Amino acid sequence: QSVLTQPPSASGTPGQRVTISCSGSSSNIGTNYVYWYQQLPGTAPKLLIYRNNQRPSGVPDRFSGSKSATSASLAISGLRSEDEADYYCGAWDDSLSGVVFGGGTKLTVL
Amino acid sequence: QVQLQESGPGLVKPSETLSLTCTVSGGSISDYYWSWIRQPPGKGLEWVAWIYYTGSTNYNPSLKSRVTISLDTSKKQISLKLTSVTAADTAVYYCASQGTYDYVLATWGQGTMVTVSS
């Protein structure tokens, strides 16, 4: 049972825009930054979004993040086949003094 | 640019102690928190522990009674020990650098798979 809640799956066709939601509480998303990670099969997670909506260098601007109250979203526009991966949200949790994650969303490009 | 490399035994017997090491290159130990995260096969990510160069540590409450994280600043290595392992501890174990301001897990190692089996 993950602390943050994500849908287990999402899908879209090439060129479409998809969004993945992440729901938390006042002790994590409500008061701290949200991050998003992309995990391709057999590889380590890669930072995609940090501080709610910032992209590390090298991450395409097709990826964007937003946060409102205790929820966050990752949007992927112009969907490509190489975007097929697992996506995880994360945030610092003040009660835990540690990082909490969502259960992950498997994105399928149809 | 920080780079991380995990190492470990690969196979551990039930009830024994799992010991892992993460070697840091290309960065300063004092610039980050250092975390361990694990991922059971086919499942999601679970934060295990973090340590700061001052010696401050924190552990996931679900593992706290069995886990110890330590730091050797001279060798630039972060170690993790997990006692009394069971099959539920089978996972890929990742180490990661963590921002001291925004807590972002920015850089991850490639991970090391640990299987608990007799």
PDB file of C-alpha atoms in Angstrom:
ATOM      1  CA  GLN A   1       0.000   0.000   0.000  1.00  0.00           C
ATOM      2  CA  SER A   2       1.750   3.140  -1.217  1.00  0.00           C
ATOM      3  CA  VAL A   3       1.412   6.456   0.634  1.00  0.00           C
ATOM      4  CA  LEU A   4       0.793   8.364  -2.609  1.00  0.00           C
ATOM      5  CA  THR A   5      -1.987   7.188  -4.922  1.00  0.00           C
ATOM      6  CA  GLN A   6      -1.531   6.813  -8.659  1.00  0.00           C
ATOM      7  CA  PRO A   7      -3.655   5.009 -11.266  1.00  0.00           C
ATOM      8  CA  PRO A   8      -2.014   1.664 -12.079  1.00  0.00           C
ATOM      9  CA  SER A   9      -2.233   2.200 -15.822  1.00  0.00           C
ATOM     10  CA  ALA A  10      -2.650   4.821 -18.522  1.00  0.00           C
ATOM     11  CA  SER A  11      -2.579   4.696 -22.289  1.00  0.00           C
ATOM     12  CA  GLY A  12      -2.634   6.832 -25.387  1.00  0.00           C
ATOM     13  CA  THR A  13      -1.873   6.834 -29.067  1.00  0.00           C
ATOM     14  CA  PRO A  14       1.147   8.523 -30.652  1.00  0.00           C
ATOM     15  CA  GLY A  15       0.773  12.299 -30.685  1.00  0.00           C
ATOM     16  CA  GLN A  16      -1.863  12.346 -27.947  1.00  0.00           C
ATOM     17  CA  ARG A  17      -1.634  14.057 -24.586  1.00  0.00           C
ATOM     18  CA  VAL A  18      -1.930  11.934 -21.455  1.00  0.00           C
ATOM     19  CA  THR A  19      -1.982  12.868 -17.803  1.00  0.00           C
ATOM     20  CA  ILE A  20      -1.096  10.831 -14.732  1.00  0.00           C
ATOM     21  CA  SER A  21      -2.426  11.867 -11.339  1.00  0.00           C
ATOM     22  CA  CYS A  22      -0.840  11.555  -7.906  1.00  0.00           C
ATOM     23  CA  SER A  23      -2.759  12.086  -4.675  1.00  0.00           C
ATOM     24  CA  GLY A  24      -1.271  12.549  -1.228  1.00  0.00           C
ATOM     25  CA  SER A  25      -1.876  14.372   2.019  1.00  0.00           C
ATOM     26  CA  SER A  26      -0.961  17.477   3.959  1.00  0.00           C
ATOM     27  CA  SER A  27       2.197  15.866   5.345  1.00  0.00           C
ATOM     28  CA  ASN A  28       3.705  15.180   1.910  1.00  0.00           C
ATOM     29  CA  ILE A  29       2.383  16.765  -1.291  1.00  0.00           C
ATOM     30  CA  GLY A  30       0.477  19.429   0.652  1.00  0.00           C
ATOM     31  CA  THR A  31       3.635  20.961   2.088  1.00  0.00           C
ATOM     32  CA  ASN A  32       6.556  19.672   0.006  1.00  0.00           C
ATOM     33  CA  TYR A  33       7.761  19.487  -3.561  1.00  0.00           C
ATOM     34  CA  VAL A  34       6.602  16.717  -5.878  1.00  0.00           C
ATOM     35  CA  TYR A  35       8.963  14.804  -8.162  1.00  0.00           C
ATOM     36  CA  TRP A  36       8.280  12.453 -11.059  1.00  0.00           C
ATOM     37  CA  TYR A  37      10.445   9.570 -12.202  1.00  0.00           C
ATOM     38  CA  GLN A  38      10.431   7.562 -15.429  1.00  0.00           C
ATOM     39  CA  GLN A  39      11.521   3.944 -15.270  1.00  0.00           C
ATOM     40  CA  LEU A  40      12.147   2.130 -18.512  1.00  0.00           C
ATOM     41  CA  PRO A  41      12.135  -1.685 -18.350  1.00  0.00           C
ATOM     42  CA  GLY A  42      15.183  -3.078 -16.594  1.00  0.00           C
ATOM     43  CA  THR A  43      16.649   0.309 -15.732  1.00  0.00           C
ATOM     44  CA  ALA A  44      16.887   2.585 -12.704  1.00  0.00           C
ATOM     45  CA  PRO A  45      14.352   5.384 -12.233  1.00  0.00           C
ATOM     46  CA  LYS A  46      15.302   8.629 -13.944  1.00  0.00           C
ATOM     47  CA  LEU A  47      14.307  12.048 -12.622  1.00  0.00           C
ATOM     48  CA  LEU A  48      11.771  13.625 -14.955  1.00  0.00           C
ATOM     49  CA  ILE A  49      10.294  16.510 -12.948  1.00  0.00           C
ATOM     50  CA  TYR A  50      11.476  18.134  -9.711  1.00  0.00           C
ATOM     51  CA  ARG A  51      10.127  20.963  -7.522  1.00  0.00           C
ATOM     52  CA  ASN A  52       6.614  20.264  -8.889  1.00  0.00           C
ATOM     53  CA  ASN A  53       7.199  21.516 -12.425  1.00  0.00           C
ATOM     54  CA  GLN A  54      10.928  21.832 -13.189  1.00  0.00           C
ATOM     55  CA  ARG A  55      12.625  19.712 -15.829  1.00  0.00           C
ATOM     56  CA  PRO A  56      16.247  18.608 -15.484  1.00  0.00           C
ATOM     57  CA  SER A  57      18.388  19.423 -18.489  1.00  0.00           C
ATOM     58  CA  GLY A  58      17.834  16.917 -21.267  1.00  0.00           C
ATOM     59  CA  VAL A  59      14.194  16.186 -20.424  1.00  0.00           C
ATOM     60  CA  PRO A  60      11.975  17.211 -23.352  1.00  0.00           C
ATOM     61  CA  ASP A  61       9.431  19.965 -22.791  1.00  0.00           C
ATOM     62  CA  ARG A  62       6.743  17.457 -23.779  1.00  0.00           C
ATOM     63  CA  PHE A  63       6.845  16.499 -20.096  1.00  0.00           C
ATOM     64  CA  SER A  64       5.287  18.893 -17.605  1.00  0.00           C
ATOM     65  CA  GLY A  65       4.266  18.764 -13.959  1.00  0.00           C
ATOM     66  CA  SER A  66       1.765  20.611 -11.827  1.00  0.00           C
ATOM     67  CA  LYS A  67       0.598  20.591  -8.233  1.00  0.00           C
ATOM     68  CA  SER A  68      -2.523  21.788  -6.455  1.00  0.00           C
ATOM     69  CA  ALA A  69      -3.105  21.337  -2.731  1.00  0.00           C
ATOM     70  CA  THR A  70      -2.495  17.633  -1.995  1.00  0.00           C
ATOM     71  CA  SER A  71      -2.517  16.411  -5.605  1.00  0.00           C
ATOM     72  CA  ALA A  72      -0.139  16.550  -8.531  1.00  0.00           C
ATOM     73  CA  SER A  73      -0.165  15.627 -12.196  1.00  0.00           C
ATOM     74  CA  LEU A  74       2.297  14.677 -14.874  1.00  0.00           C
ATOM     75  CA  ALA A  75       1.344  15.547 -18.443  1.00  0.00           C
ATOM     76  CA  ILE A  76       2.979  14.100 -21.522  1.00  0.00           C
ATOM     77  CA  SER A  77       2.128  15.750 -24.817  1.00  0.00           C
ATOM     78  CA  GLY A  78       2.993  14.538 -28.318  1.00  0.00           C
ATOM     79  CA  LEU A  79       3.145  10.966 -27.021  1.00  0.00           C
ATOM     80  CA  ARG A  80       5.895   8.805 -28.515  1.00  0.00           C
ATOM     81  CA  SER A  81       6.500   5.062 -28.424  1.00  0.00           C
ATOM     82  CA  GLU A  82       9.652   5.607 -26.367  1.00  0.00           C
ATOM     83  CA  ASP A  83       7.529   7.135 -23.589  1.00  0.00           C
ATOM     84  CA  GLU A  84       6.208   3.669 -22.776  1.00  0.00           C
ATOM     85  CA  ALA A  85       7.452   3.147 -19.232  1.00  0.00           C
ATOM     86  CA  ASP A  86       6.497   3.148 -15.561  1.00  0.00           C
ATOM     87  CA  TYR A  87       6.047   6.575 -13.972  1.00  0.00           C
ATOM     88  CA  TYR A  88       6.344   7.239 -10.243  1.00  0.00           C
ATOM     89  CA  CYS A  89       5.517  10.314  -8.219  1.00  0.00           C
ATOM     90  CA  GLY A  90       7.372  11.045  -4.999  1.00  0.00           C
ATOM     91  CA  ALA A  91       7.490  13.612  -2.245  1.00  0.00           C
ATOM     92  CA  TRP A  92       9.125  14.242   1.107  1.00  0.00           C
ATOM     93  CA  ASP A  93       6.849  13.335   4.001  1.00  0.00           C
ATOM     94  CA  ASP A  94       7.204  15.446   7.141  1.00  0.00           C
ATOM     95  CA  SER A  95       5.689  12.764   9.392  1.00  0.00           C
ATOM     96  CA  LEU A  96       8.081  10.116   8.136  1.00  0.00           C
ATOM     97  CA  SER A  97      11.087  12.404   7.558  1.00  0.00           C
ATOM     98  CA  GLY A  98      11.615  10.367   4.439  1.00  0.00           C
ATOM     99  CA  VAL A  99      10.498  10.051   0.850  1.00  0.00           C
ATOM    100  CA  VAL A 100       7.169   8.480  -0.074  1.00  0.00           C
ATOM    101  CA  PHE A 101       6.249   7.201  -3.509  1.00  0.00           C
ATOM    102  CA  GLY A 102       3.165   6.401  -5.509  1.00  0.00           C
ATOM    103  CA  GLY A 103       2.589   2.827  -6.599  1.00  0.00           C
ATOM    104  CA  GLY A 104       3.553   3.654 -10.171  1.00  0.00           C
ATOM    105  CA  THR A 105       1.605   4.052 -13.408  1.00  0.00           C
ATOM    106  CA  LYS A 106       2.361   1.854 -16.393  1.00  0.00           C
ATOM    107  CA  LEU A 107       2.013   3.939 -19.548  1.00  0.00           C
ATOM    108  CA  THR A 108       1.203   2.066 -22.740  1.00  0.00           C
ATOM    109  CA  VAL A 109       1.522   3.722 -26.137  1.00  0.00           C
ATOM    110  CA  LEU A 110      -1.042   2.037 -28.356  1.00  0.00           C
TER     111      LEU A 110
ATOM    112  CA  GLN B   1      28.411  15.011 -11.920  1.00  0.00           C
ATOM    113  CA  VAL B   2      27.712  12.483  -9.187  1.00  0.00           C
ATOM    114  CA  GLN B   3      27.840   8.812 -10.134  1.00  0.00           C
ATOM    115  CA  LEU B   4      26.795   5.929  -7.908  1.00  0.00           C
ATOM    116  CA  GLN B   5      27.637   2.238  -8.058  1.00  0.00           C
ATOM    117  CA  GLU B   6      26.010  -0.341  -5.810  1.00  0.00           C
ATOM    118  CA  SER B   7      27.589  -3.683  -4.960  1.00  0.00           C
ATOM    119  CA  GLY B   8      26.350  -6.653  -3.005  1.00  0.00           C
ATOM    120  CA  PRO B   9      26.232 -10.447  -2.700  1.00  0.00           C
ATOM    121  CA  GLY B  10      23.357 -11.175  -5.092  1.00  0.00           C
ATOM    122  CA  LEU B  11      22.071 -14.095  -3.002  1.00  0.00           C
ATOM    123  CA  VAL B  12      21.430 -14.158   0.741  1.00  0.00           C
ATOM    124  CA  LYS B  13      20.006 -16.991   2.823  1.00  0.00           C
ATOM    125  CA  PRO B  14      16.875 -16.444   4.930  1.00  0.00           C
ATOM    126  CA  SER B  15      17.563 -15.169   8.474  1.00  0.00           C
ATOM    127  CA  GLU B  16      21.029 -13.916   7.478  1.00  0.00           C
ATOM    128  CA  THR B  17      22.248 -10.318   7.104  1.00  0.00           C
ATOM    129  CA  LEU B  18      22.229  -8.499   3.791  1.00  0.00           C
ATOM    130  CA  SER B  19      25.150  -6.083   3.300  1.00  0.00           C
ATOM    131  CA  LEU B  20      25.338  -3.582   0.448  1.00  0.00           C
ATOM    132  CA  THR B  21      27.796  -0.845  -0.506  1.00  0.00           C
ATOM    133  CA  CYS B  22      27.328   2.216  -2.678  1.00  0.00           C
ATOM    134  CA  THR B  23      30.445   3.980  -3.995  1.00  0.00           C
ATOM    135  CA  VAL B  24      30.221   7.663  -4.876  1.00  0.00           C
ATOM    136  CA  SER B  25      32.306   9.302  -7.569  1.00  0.00           C
ATOM    137  CA  GLY B  26      32.352  12.775  -9.075  1.00  0.00           C
ATOM    138  CA  GLY B  27      30.802  14.618  -6.159  1.00  0.00           C
ATOM    139  CA  SER B  28      31.205  15.708  -2.561  1.00  0.00           C
ATOM    140  CA  ILE B  29      29.791  13.534   0.215  1.00  0.00           C
ATOM    141  CA  SER B  30      28.789  16.610   2.214  1.00  0.00           C
ATOM    142  CA  ASP B  31      26.608  18.080  -0.546  1.00  0.00           C
ATOM    143  CA  TYR B  32      23.760  15.577  -0.269  1.00  0.00           C
ATOM    144  CA  TYR B  33      21.767  13.208   1.822  1.00  0.00           C
ATOM    145  CA  TRP B  34      22.421   9.615   0.703  1.00  0.00           C
ATOM    146  CA  SER B  35      19.475   7.262   0.424  1.00  0.00           C
ATOM    147  CA  TRP B  36      18.719   3.637  -0.196  1.00  0.00           C
ATOM    148  CA  ILE B  37      15.525   2.710  -2.052  1.00  0.00           C
ATOM    149  CA  ARG B  38      14.396  -0.789  -2.948  1.00  0.00           C
ATOM    150  CA  GLN B  39      12.045  -2.270  -5.515  1.00  0.00           C
ATOM    151  CA  PRO B  40      10.707  -5.850  -5.245  1.00  0.00           C
ATOM    152  CA  PRO B  41      10.294  -7.611  -8.594  1.00  0.00           C
ATOM    153  CA  GLY B  42       7.286  -6.234 -10.443  1.00  0.00           C
ATOM    154  CA  LYS B  43       6.444  -3.797  -7.651  1.00  0.00           C
ATOM    155  CA  GLY B  44       6.917  -0.153  -6.772  1.00  0.00           C
ATOM    156  CA  LEU B  45       9.619   1.861  -5.038  1.00  0.00           C
ATOM    157  CA  GLU B  46      10.133   1.868  -1.274  1.00  0.00           C
ATOM    158  CA  TRP B  47      12.422   4.268   0.565  1.00  0.00           C
ATOM    159  CA  VAL B  48      14.609   2.395   3.063  1.00  0.00           C
ATOM    160  CA  ALA B  49      16.912   4.906   4.802  1.00  0.00           C
ATOM    161  CA  TRP B  50      18.980   8.074   4.446  1.00  0.00           C
ATOM    162  CA  ILE B  51      22.174   9.383   5.994  1.00  0.00           C
ATOM    163  CA  TYR B  52      23.904  12.775   6.065  1.00  0.00           C
ATOM    164  CA  TYR B  53      27.650  13.314   6.394  1.00  0.00           C
ATOM    165  CA  THR B  54      27.077  14.659   9.928  1.00  0.00           C
ATOM    166  CA  GLY B  55      25.946  11.191  10.964  1.00  0.00           C
ATOM    167  CA  SER B  56      22.229  11.965  11.013  1.00  0.00           C
ATOM    168  CA  THR B  57      20.119   9.051   9.844  1.00  0.00           C
ATOM    169  CA  ASN B  58      16.506   8.085   9.399  1.00  0.00           C
ATOM    170  CA  TYR B  59      14.831   4.807   8.590  1.00  0.00           C
ATOM    171  CA  ASN B  60      11.551   3.613   7.130  1.00  0.00           C
ATOM    172  CA  PRO B  61       9.511   2.609  10.220  1.00  0.00           C
ATOM    173  CA  SER B  62       8.581  -0.696   8.571  1.00  0.00           C
ATOM    174  CA  LEU B  63      12.280  -1.685   8.482  1.00  0.00           C
ATOM    175  CA  LYS B  64      13.731   0.326  11.352  1.00  0.00           C
ATOM    176  CA  SER B  65      14.326  -2.592  13.713  1.00  0.00           C
ATOM    177  CA  ARG B  66      16.400  -4.468  11.110  1.00  0.00           C
ATOM    178  CA  VAL B  67      18.286  -1.850   9.098  1.00  0.00           C
ATOM    179  CA  THR B  68      21.460   0.190   9.614  1.00  0.00           C
ATOM    180  CA  ILE B  69      22.893   2.774   7.223  1.00  0.00           C
ATOM    181  CA  SER B  70      26.439   4.075   7.564  1.00  0.00           C
ATOM    182  CA  LEU B  71      28.861   6.334   5.743  1.00  0.00           C
ATOM    183  CA  ASP B  72      32.621   6.103   5.233  1.00  0.00           C
ATOM    184  CA  THR B  73      33.545   9.597   4.074  1.00  0.00           C
ATOM    185  CA  SER B  74      37.189   8.709   3.363  1.00  0.00           C
ATOM    186  CA  LYS B  75      36.163   5.949   0.997  1.00  0.00           C
ATOM    187  CA  LYS B  76      33.061   7.815  -0.226  1.00  0.00           C
ATOM    188  CA  GLN B  77      30.958   4.748   0.447  1.00  0.00           C
ATOM    189  CA  ILE B  78      27.469   4.346   1.878  1.00  0.00           C
ATOM    190  CA  SER B  79      26.636   0.978   3.402  1.00  0.00           C
ATOM    191  CA  LEU B  80      23.349  -0.716   4.193  1.00  0.00           C
ATOM    192  CA  LYS B  81      22.847  -3.691   6.471  1.00  0.00           C
ATOM    193  CA  LEU B  82      19.517  -5.504   6.780  1.00  0.00           C
ATOM    194  CA  THR B  83      19.269  -8.280   9.335  1.00  0.00           C
ATOM    195  CA  SER B  84      17.017 -11.342   9.562  1.00  0.00           C
ATOM    196  CA  VAL B  85      16.104 -11.228   5.887  1.00  0.00           C
ATOM    197  CA  THR B  86      13.171 -13.103   4.401  1.00  0.00           C
ATOM    198  CA  ALA B  87      11.915 -13.633   0.862  1.00  0.00           C
ATOM    199  CA  ALA B  88      10.009 -10.339   1.220  1.00  0.00           C
ATOM    200  CA  ASP B  89      13.374  -8.534   1.176  1.00  0.00           C
ATOM    201  CA  THR B  90      14.117  -9.793  -2.342  1.00  0.00           C
ATOM    202  CA  ALA B  91      14.438  -6.646  -4.427  1.00  0.00           C
ATOM    203  CA  VAL B  92      16.628  -4.392  -6.518  1.00  0.00           C
ATOM    204  CA  TYR B  93      18.365  -2.044  -4.099  1.00  0.00           C
ATOM    205  CA  TYR B  94      19.253   1.430  -5.358  1.00  0.00           C
ATOM    206  CA  CYS B  95      21.337   4.135  -3.754  1.00  0.00           C
ATOM    207  CA  ALA B  96      20.627   7.744  -4.642  1.00  0.00           C
ATOM    208  CA  SER B  97      21.826  11.267  -3.892  1.00  0.00           C
ATOM    209  CA  GLN B  98      19.178  13.445  -2.270  1.00  0.00           C
ATOM    210  CA  GLY B  99      18.996  17.229  -2.228  1.00  0.00           C
ATOM    211  CA  THR B 100      19.289  18.833   1.188  1.00  0.00           C
ATOM    212  CA  TYR B 101      16.831  21.604   0.299  1.00  0.00           C
ATOM    213  CA  ASP B 102      14.176  20.008  -1.889  1.00  0.00           C
ATOM    214  CA  TYR B 103      14.850  16.339  -1.002  1.00  0.00           C
ATOM    215  CA  VAL B 104      14.853  15.348  -4.655  1.00  0.00           C
ATOM    216  CA  LEU B 105      16.432  11.974  -5.416  1.00  0.00           C
ATOM    217  CA  ALA B 106      18.367  13.372  -8.324  1.00  0.00           C
ATOM    218  CA  THR B 107      20.934  10.730  -9.200  1.00  0.00           C
ATOM    219  CA  TRP B 108      20.449   6.979  -8.880  1.00  0.00           C
ATOM    220  CA  GLY B 109      22.818   4.083  -9.156  1.00  0.00           C
ATOM    221  CA  GLN B 110      22.053   1.260 -11.567  1.00  0.00           C
ATOM    222  CA  GLY B 111      20.816  -0.909  -8.694  1.00  0.00           C
ATOM    223  CA  THR B 112      21.846  -4.301  -7.399  1.00  0.00           C
ATOM    224  CA  MET B 113      19.506  -7.286  -7.311  1.00  0.00           C
ATOM    225  CA  VAL B 114      19.371  -9.202  -4.048  1.00  0.00           C
ATOM    226  CA  THR B 115      17.574 -12.533  -3.837  1.00  0.00           C
ATOM    227  CA  VAL B 116      16.778 -14.109  -0.481  1.00  0.00           C
ATOM    228  CA  SER B 117      16.661 -17.861  -0.892  1.00  0.00           C
ATOM    229  CA  SER B 118      18.088 -20.983   0.673  1.00  0.00           C
TER     230      SER B 118
END
